[in-house]
């Protein structure tokens, strides 16, 4: 006769100790991935640590930091708050939450977190410094808002006097011809100048900005593009100030021309430290080929993003604060989306927080402003696809996440075939999702000199509009690191 031996269950305390040990093992693995800048795997293991032991503020704080690295500010904010709720004295939780708030342009909320840190640690010099710096930003924004209310007619473009700007005798760079039009020779000279780390004369730089602003002001928020049968059309994603990789795209795919049209889908600047070179190259080609070169606004074509991620600092270093303000005016007029052959909608971010949005609704968007925190314009710049059906709050904290069913309904309503968007780093430079109806393209390889991703662009043929992908790796660039012009205060 068999006998069954019953084992005594482990005491609850021992079980808890085992869970804590398992959680620590997961955390240690996550930390190793974090050190390697593999943030996706780091998040995966921090999540497992939290599941094993949900009572550790450190796990939430670490995962929040990893989310910040991926620019998932909404998730970072949620985790930092969870860490603080577990441990009111967990200083890094306040720092993480402040960083998330700042990245979302919520400086008053960030200031409150820094103030709490100074109360918890009144002798912490770093906390005091960050409180003072954040307070300066809040005061500055309040002052600028008051000035804007007092003078709504303020227009930097109208204050620029090109005739008063003289060309020094020792200037050896490209010049705009007497007819005041950009030529192909000018563009080739400009790119050669930039490859040698030269600087375009400020008179020509200002002229490009004034001309491009006038052009964009004449454009609708949704631009319709016709690709002729058997003609090639190229769509590129984020460039993010990586000028030498932009040059590589032109090496691989040919220079823009009437026979080789391009659409660059937002986020031309920030992060990479050659953003000035990128934007003037792109604006120059837009002026040279206005009907065969297109640019969509990205979420980084905004004052808040540019202050934090380096572009404004770079413009001020290479030109002036006045030019930095003029860029804000120009970006406000960038189109928000493009429709190719009435079949493909291209936008930087994604689809919408509400059903029933039509192409005509996009055409009617008043875009001459800084990006709002909600609505159609916000979603076009910020939203991301998700694998599951329905919608969810954005992991970025702005816009929404939309599923395959949302994409399908939008395409059916507007009689479209698929959408192309950018906005997210992809290991291969692109991703096809939602049953082939939602394509992501990202054109900045080894993003921020750290991500080791490939870049990609899409070639379309007007006859069938079937996407064909070209991928490439990063090329060498001068020893100027990403974020070199960003204010260190924003990089907590």
PDB file of C-alpha atoms in Angstrom, residues 179-367:
ATOM      1  CA  UNK A 179      17.996  86.635 -58.033  1.00  0.00           C
ATOM      2  CA  UNK A 180      17.654  85.689 -54.364  1.00  0.00           C
ATOM      3  CA  UNK A 181      16.853  82.079 -55.170  1.00  0.00           C
ATOM      4  CA  UNK A 182      18.516  78.942 -53.911  1.00  0.00           C
ATOM      5  CA  UNK A 183      20.197  76.883 -56.612  1.00  0.00           C
ATOM      6  CA  UNK A 184      21.404  73.298 -56.733  1.00  0.00           C
ATOM      7  CA  UNK A 185      24.982  74.573 -56.751  1.00  0.00           C
ATOM      8  CA  UNK A 186      24.267  76.500 -53.558  1.00  0.00           C
ATOM      9  CA  UNK A 187      22.917  73.350 -51.910  1.00  0.00           C
ATOM     10  CA  UNK A 188      25.930  71.285 -52.936  1.00  0.00           C
ATOM     11  CA  UNK A 189      28.296  73.963 -51.618  1.00  0.00           C
ATOM     12  CA  UNK A 190      26.271  74.197 -48.413  1.00  0.00           C
ATOM     13  CA  UNK A 191      26.481  70.455 -47.760  1.00  0.00           C
ATOM     14  CA  UNK A 192      30.225  70.475 -48.476  1.00  0.00           C
ATOM     15  CA  UNK A 193      30.633  73.392 -46.063  1.00  0.00           C
ATOM     16  CA  UNK A 194      28.740  71.527 -43.351  1.00  0.00           C
ATOM     17  CA  UNK A 195      30.739  68.347 -43.892  1.00  0.00           C
ATOM     18  CA  UNK A 196      33.837  70.428 -43.100  1.00  0.00           C
ATOM     19  CA  UNK A 197      32.059  71.862 -40.023  1.00  0.00           C
ATOM     20  CA  UNK A 198      31.768  75.319 -41.544  1.00  0.00           C
ATOM     21  CA  UNK A 199      28.976  77.814 -40.859  1.00  0.00           C
ATOM     22  CA  UNK A 200      26.581  79.403 -43.316  1.00  0.00           C
ATOM     23  CA  UNK A 201      26.656  83.187 -43.091  1.00  0.00           C
ATOM     24  CA  UNK A 202      23.899  84.500 -40.842  1.00  0.00           C
ATOM     25  CA  UNK A 203      22.484  86.692 -43.634  1.00  0.00           C
ATOM     26  CA  UNK A 204      21.788  83.645 -45.802  1.00  0.00           C
ATOM     27  CA  UNK A 205      20.593  81.631 -42.807  1.00  0.00           C
ATOM     28  CA  UNK A 206      18.078  84.327 -41.911  1.00  0.00           C
ATOM     29  CA  UNK A 207      16.998  84.635 -45.529  1.00  0.00           C
ATOM     30  CA  UNK A 208      16.270  80.899 -45.722  1.00  0.00           C
ATOM     31  CA  UNK A 209      14.179  81.116 -42.558  1.00  0.00           C
ATOM     32  CA  UNK A 210      12.191  84.123 -43.767  1.00  0.00           C
ATOM     33  CA  UNK A 211      11.557  82.556 -47.173  1.00  0.00           C
ATOM     34  CA  UNK A 212      10.584  79.176 -45.773  1.00  0.00           C
ATOM     35  CA  UNK A 213       8.230  80.752 -43.256  1.00  0.00           C
ATOM     36  CA  UNK A 214       6.439  82.617 -46.049  1.00  0.00           C
ATOM     37  CA  UNK A 215       6.138  79.410 -48.033  1.00  0.00           C
ATOM     38  CA  UNK A 216       4.812  77.290 -45.184  1.00  0.00           C
ATOM     39  CA  UNK A 217       2.276  79.967 -44.305  1.00  0.00           C
ATOM     40  CA  UNK A 218       0.726  79.392 -47.722  1.00  0.00           C
ATOM     41  CA  UNK A 219       0.400  75.642 -47.141  1.00  0.00           C
ATOM     42  CA  UNK A 220      -2.586  73.776 -45.646  1.00  0.00           C
ATOM     43  CA  UNK A 221      -2.288  71.684 -42.482  1.00  0.00           C
ATOM     44  CA  UNK A 222      -2.780  68.558 -44.642  1.00  0.00           C
ATOM     45  CA  UNK A 223      -0.839  68.596 -47.916  1.00  0.00           C
ATOM     46  CA  UNK A 224      -1.999  66.377 -50.795  1.00  0.00           C
ATOM     47  CA  UNK A 225       0.785  64.839 -52.914  1.00  0.00           C
ATOM     48  CA  UNK A 226       0.462  63.079 -56.263  1.00  0.00           C
ATOM     49  CA  UNK A 227       3.015  60.405 -57.141  1.00  0.00           C
ATOM     50  CA  UNK A 228       2.894  59.717 -60.866  1.00  0.00           C
ATOM     51  CA  UNK A 229       2.772  56.115 -62.162  1.00  0.00           C
ATOM     52  CA  UNK A 230       6.203  54.456 -62.284  1.00  0.00           C
ATOM     53  CA  UNK A 231       7.734  57.378 -60.368  1.00  0.00           C
ATOM     54  CA  UNK A 232       9.698  56.909 -57.152  1.00  0.00           C
ATOM     55  CA  UNK A 233       8.860  58.709 -53.916  1.00  0.00           C
ATOM     56  CA  UNK A 234      10.888  58.459 -50.677  1.00  0.00           C
ATOM     57  CA  UNK A 235       9.635  58.834 -47.106  1.00  0.00           C
ATOM     58  CA  UNK A 236      12.165  59.369 -44.300  1.00  0.00           C
ATOM     59  CA  UNK A 237      11.530  59.375 -40.569  1.00  0.00           C
ATOM     60  CA  UNK A 238      13.261  61.137 -37.678  1.00  0.00           C
ATOM     61  CA  UNK A 239      16.684  62.673 -38.413  1.00  0.00           C
ATOM     62  CA  UNK A 240      17.323  64.236 -34.986  1.00  0.00           C
ATOM     63  CA  UNK A 241      20.295  66.372 -35.851  1.00  0.00           C
ATOM     64  CA  UNK A 242      22.350  63.521 -37.334  1.00  0.00           C
ATOM     65  CA  UNK A 243      23.650  65.444 -40.345  1.00  0.00           C
ATOM     66  CA  UNK A 244      26.208  62.895 -41.505  1.00  0.00           C
ATOM     67  CA  UNK A 245      23.550  60.172 -41.526  1.00  0.00           C
ATOM     68  CA  UNK A 246      21.330  62.526 -43.531  1.00  0.00           C
ATOM     69  CA  UNK A 247      24.144  62.830 -46.053  1.00  0.00           C
ATOM     70  CA  UNK A 248      24.337  59.036 -46.139  1.00  0.00           C
ATOM     71  CA  UNK A 249      20.647  58.862 -47.066  1.00  0.00           C
ATOM     72  CA  UNK A 250      21.354  61.098 -50.046  1.00  0.00           C
ATOM     73  CA  UNK A 251      24.356  58.927 -50.953  1.00  0.00           C
ATOM     74  CA  UNK A 252      22.216  55.787 -50.879  1.00  0.00           C
ATOM     75  CA  UNK A 253      19.061  57.196 -52.461  1.00  0.00           C
ATOM     76  CA  UNK A 254      20.218  60.181 -54.511  1.00  0.00           C
ATOM     77  CA  UNK A 255      19.940  63.912 -53.949  1.00  0.00           C
ATOM     78  CA  UNK A 256      16.454  65.419 -53.895  1.00  0.00           C
ATOM     79  CA  UNK A 257      15.274  66.559 -57.304  1.00  0.00           C
ATOM     80  CA  UNK A 258      12.080  66.822 -59.331  1.00  0.00           C
ATOM     81  CA  UNK A 259      12.656  63.211 -60.372  1.00  0.00           C
ATOM     82  CA  UNK A 260      13.643  62.096 -56.858  1.00  0.00           C
ATOM     83  CA  UNK A 261      11.105  63.627 -54.446  1.00  0.00           C
ATOM     84  CA  UNK A 262      11.281  63.220 -50.659  1.00  0.00           C
ATOM     85  CA  UNK A 263       9.078  63.584 -47.610  1.00  0.00           C
ATOM     86  CA  UNK A 264      10.827  64.032 -44.255  1.00  0.00           C
ATOM     87  CA  UNK A 265       8.400  63.138 -41.504  1.00  0.00           C
ATOM     88  CA  UNK A 266       9.308  65.357 -38.546  1.00  0.00           C
ATOM     89  CA  UNK A 267      11.880  65.515 -35.737  1.00  0.00           C
ATOM     90  CA  UNK A 268      14.597  67.051 -37.867  1.00  0.00           C
ATOM     91  CA  UNK A 269      16.379  68.487 -34.813  1.00  0.00           C
ATOM     92  CA  UNK A 270      17.275  67.857 -31.145  1.00  0.00           C
ATOM     93  CA  UNK A 271      19.397  65.152 -29.558  1.00  0.00           C
ATOM     94  CA  UNK A 272      21.986  65.083 -32.350  1.00  0.00           C
ATOM     95  CA  UNK A 273      24.426  68.000 -32.236  1.00  0.00           C
ATOM     96  CA  UNK A 274      24.315  68.868 -35.940  1.00  0.00           C
ATOM     97  CA  UNK A 275      20.690  69.986 -35.941  1.00  0.00           C
ATOM     98  CA  UNK A 276      21.443  73.398 -37.441  1.00  0.00           C
ATOM     99  CA  UNK A 277      23.133  71.721 -40.397  1.00  0.00           C
ATOM    100  CA  UNK A 278      20.202  69.321 -40.838  1.00  0.00           C
ATOM    101  CA  UNK A 279      17.475  71.925 -40.742  1.00  0.00           C
ATOM    102  CA  UNK A 280      19.111  74.369 -43.136  1.00  0.00           C
ATOM    103  CA  UNK A 281      19.857  71.548 -45.563  1.00  0.00           C
ATOM    104  CA  UNK A 282      16.231  70.401 -45.462  1.00  0.00           C
ATOM    105  CA  UNK A 283      14.805  73.920 -45.667  1.00  0.00           C
ATOM    106  CA  UNK A 284      17.157  74.670 -48.556  1.00  0.00           C
ATOM    107  CA  UNK A 285      15.906  71.693 -50.558  1.00  0.00           C
ATOM    108  CA  UNK A 286      12.337  72.660 -49.758  1.00  0.00           C
ATOM    109  CA  UNK A 287      12.910  76.102 -51.256  1.00  0.00           C
ATOM    110  CA  UNK A 288      14.744  74.616 -54.251  1.00  0.00           C
ATOM    111  CA  UNK A 289      12.088  71.978 -54.999  1.00  0.00           C
ATOM    112  CA  UNK A 290       8.904  73.265 -53.324  1.00  0.00           C
ATOM    113  CA  UNK A 291       6.639  70.788 -55.116  1.00  0.00           C
ATOM    114  CA  UNK A 292       8.948  67.776 -54.832  1.00  0.00           C
ATOM    115  CA  UNK A 293      10.343  68.057 -51.305  1.00  0.00           C
ATOM    116  CA  UNK A 294       8.060  67.902 -48.267  1.00  0.00           C
ATOM    117  CA  UNK A 295       8.380  68.277 -44.513  1.00  0.00           C
ATOM    118  CA  UNK A 296       5.951  67.349 -41.723  1.00  0.00           C
ATOM    119  CA  UNK A 297       6.081  68.771 -38.232  1.00  0.00           C
ATOM    120  CA  UNK A 298       7.235  66.447 -35.450  1.00  0.00           C
ATOM    121  CA  UNK A 299       6.808  66.733 -31.713  1.00  0.00           C
ATOM    122  CA  UNK A 300      10.394  68.027 -31.486  1.00  0.00           C
ATOM    123  CA  UNK A 301       9.576  71.007 -33.675  1.00  0.00           C
ATOM    124  CA  UNK A 302       8.431  72.827 -30.560  1.00  0.00           C
ATOM    125  CA  UNK A 303       9.913  75.337 -28.137  1.00  0.00           C
ATOM    126  CA  UNK A 304       9.700  73.111 -25.058  1.00  0.00           C
ATOM    127  CA  UNK A 305      11.411  70.146 -26.711  1.00  0.00           C
ATOM    128  CA  UNK A 306      14.078  72.370 -28.274  1.00  0.00           C
ATOM    129  CA  UNK A 307      14.901  73.970 -24.929  1.00  0.00           C
ATOM    130  CA  UNK A 308      15.404  70.575 -23.312  1.00  0.00           C
ATOM    131  CA  UNK A 309      17.032  68.505 -26.036  1.00  0.00           C
ATOM    132  CA  UNK A 310      19.616  70.872 -27.442  1.00  0.00           C
ATOM    133  CA  UNK A 311      18.368  72.635 -30.564  1.00  0.00           C
ATOM    134  CA  UNK A 312      17.843  76.062 -29.021  1.00  0.00           C
ATOM    135  CA  UNK A 313      21.235  75.811 -27.324  1.00  0.00           C
ATOM    136  CA  UNK A 314      22.851  74.875 -30.630  1.00  0.00           C
ATOM    137  CA  UNK A 315      21.217  77.761 -32.522  1.00  0.00           C
ATOM    138  CA  UNK A 316      22.310  80.208 -29.817  1.00  0.00           C
ATOM    139  CA  UNK A 317      25.867  78.845 -29.945  1.00  0.00           C
ATOM    140  CA  UNK A 318      26.123  78.949 -33.748  1.00  0.00           C
ATOM    141  CA  UNK A 319      24.005  82.052 -34.372  1.00  0.00           C
ATOM    142  CA  UNK A 320      21.852  83.915 -31.838  1.00  0.00           C
ATOM    143  CA  UNK A 321      18.916  83.776 -29.412  1.00  0.00           C
ATOM    144  CA  UNK A 322      16.935  85.863 -31.900  1.00  0.00           C
ATOM    145  CA  UNK A 323      17.308  83.181 -34.558  1.00  0.00           C
ATOM    146  CA  UNK A 324      16.205  80.569 -32.051  1.00  0.00           C
ATOM    147  CA  UNK A 325      12.958  82.506 -31.552  1.00  0.00           C
ATOM    148  CA  UNK A 326      12.493  82.794 -35.312  1.00  0.00           C
ATOM    149  CA  UNK A 327      12.705  79.006 -35.601  1.00  0.00           C
ATOM    150  CA  UNK A 328       9.710  78.791 -33.261  1.00  0.00           C
ATOM    151  CA  UNK A 329       7.699  80.916 -35.671  1.00  0.00           C
ATOM    152  CA  UNK A 330       8.741  78.818 -38.659  1.00  0.00           C
ATOM    153  CA  UNK A 331       7.944  75.511 -36.968  1.00  0.00           C
ATOM    154  CA  UNK A 332       4.442  76.713 -36.113  1.00  0.00           C
ATOM    155  CA  UNK A 333       3.649  76.753 -39.834  1.00  0.00           C
ATOM    156  CA  UNK A 334       4.990  73.321 -40.762  1.00  0.00           C
ATOM    157  CA  UNK A 335       2.241  71.078 -42.223  1.00  0.00           C
ATOM    158  CA  UNK A 336       0.954  68.405 -39.842  1.00  0.00           C
ATOM    159  CA  UNK A 337       0.354  65.594 -42.347  1.00  0.00           C
ATOM    160  CA  UNK A 338       0.586  64.580 -46.010  1.00  0.00           C
ATOM    161  CA  UNK A 339      -1.719  62.385 -48.079  1.00  0.00           C
ATOM    162  CA  UNK A 340      -0.123  60.422 -50.916  1.00  0.00           C
ATOM    163  CA  UNK A 341      -2.312  59.665 -53.946  1.00  0.00           C
ATOM    164  CA  UNK A 342      -5.356  59.865 -51.673  1.00  0.00           C
ATOM    165  CA  UNK A 343      -4.323  56.427 -50.338  1.00  0.00           C
ATOM    166  CA  UNK A 344      -1.597  56.866 -47.703  1.00  0.00           C
ATOM    167  CA  UNK A 345      -1.701  59.276 -44.777  1.00  0.00           C
ATOM    168  CA  UNK A 346       1.701  60.270 -43.403  1.00  0.00           C
ATOM    169  CA  UNK A 347       2.077  61.978 -40.026  1.00  0.00           C
ATOM    170  CA  UNK A 348       4.811  62.055 -37.403  1.00  0.00           C
ATOM    171  CA  UNK A 349       2.939  60.573 -34.434  1.00  0.00           C
ATOM    172  CA  UNK A 350      -0.252  58.705 -35.114  1.00  0.00           C
ATOM    173  CA  UNK A 351      -4.010  58.435 -34.969  1.00  0.00           C
ATOM    174  CA  UNK A 352      -6.552  59.952 -32.681  1.00  0.00           C
ATOM    175  CA  UNK A 353      -8.030  59.759 -29.211  1.00  0.00           C
ATOM    176  CA  UNK A 354     -11.544  59.880 -30.675  1.00  0.00           C
ATOM    177  CA  UNK A 355     -13.361  58.068 -33.476  1.00  0.00           C
ATOM    178  CA  UNK A 356     -14.741  59.648 -36.630  1.00  0.00           C
ATOM    179  CA  UNK A 357     -11.819  61.916 -37.555  1.00  0.00           C
ATOM    180  CA  UNK A 358     -11.735  62.712 -41.282  1.00  0.00           C
ATOM    181  CA  UNK A 359      -9.087  64.129 -43.587  1.00  0.00           C
ATOM    182  CA  UNK A 360     -11.139  67.315 -43.764  1.00  0.00           C
ATOM    183  CA  UNK A 361     -10.906  67.596 -39.973  1.00  0.00           C
ATOM    184  CA  UNK A 362      -7.111  67.506 -40.293  1.00  0.00           C
ATOM    185  CA  UNK A 363      -7.221  70.143 -43.021  1.00  0.00           C
ATOM    186  CA  UNK A 364      -9.123  72.459 -40.670  1.00  0.00           C
ATOM    187  CA  UNK A 365      -6.632  72.232 -37.787  1.00  0.00           C
ATOM    188  CA  UNK A 366      -5.264  75.633 -36.746  1.00  0.00           C
ATOM    189  CA  UNK A 367      -1.586  74.713 -36.480  1.00  0.00           C
TER     190      UNK A 367
END
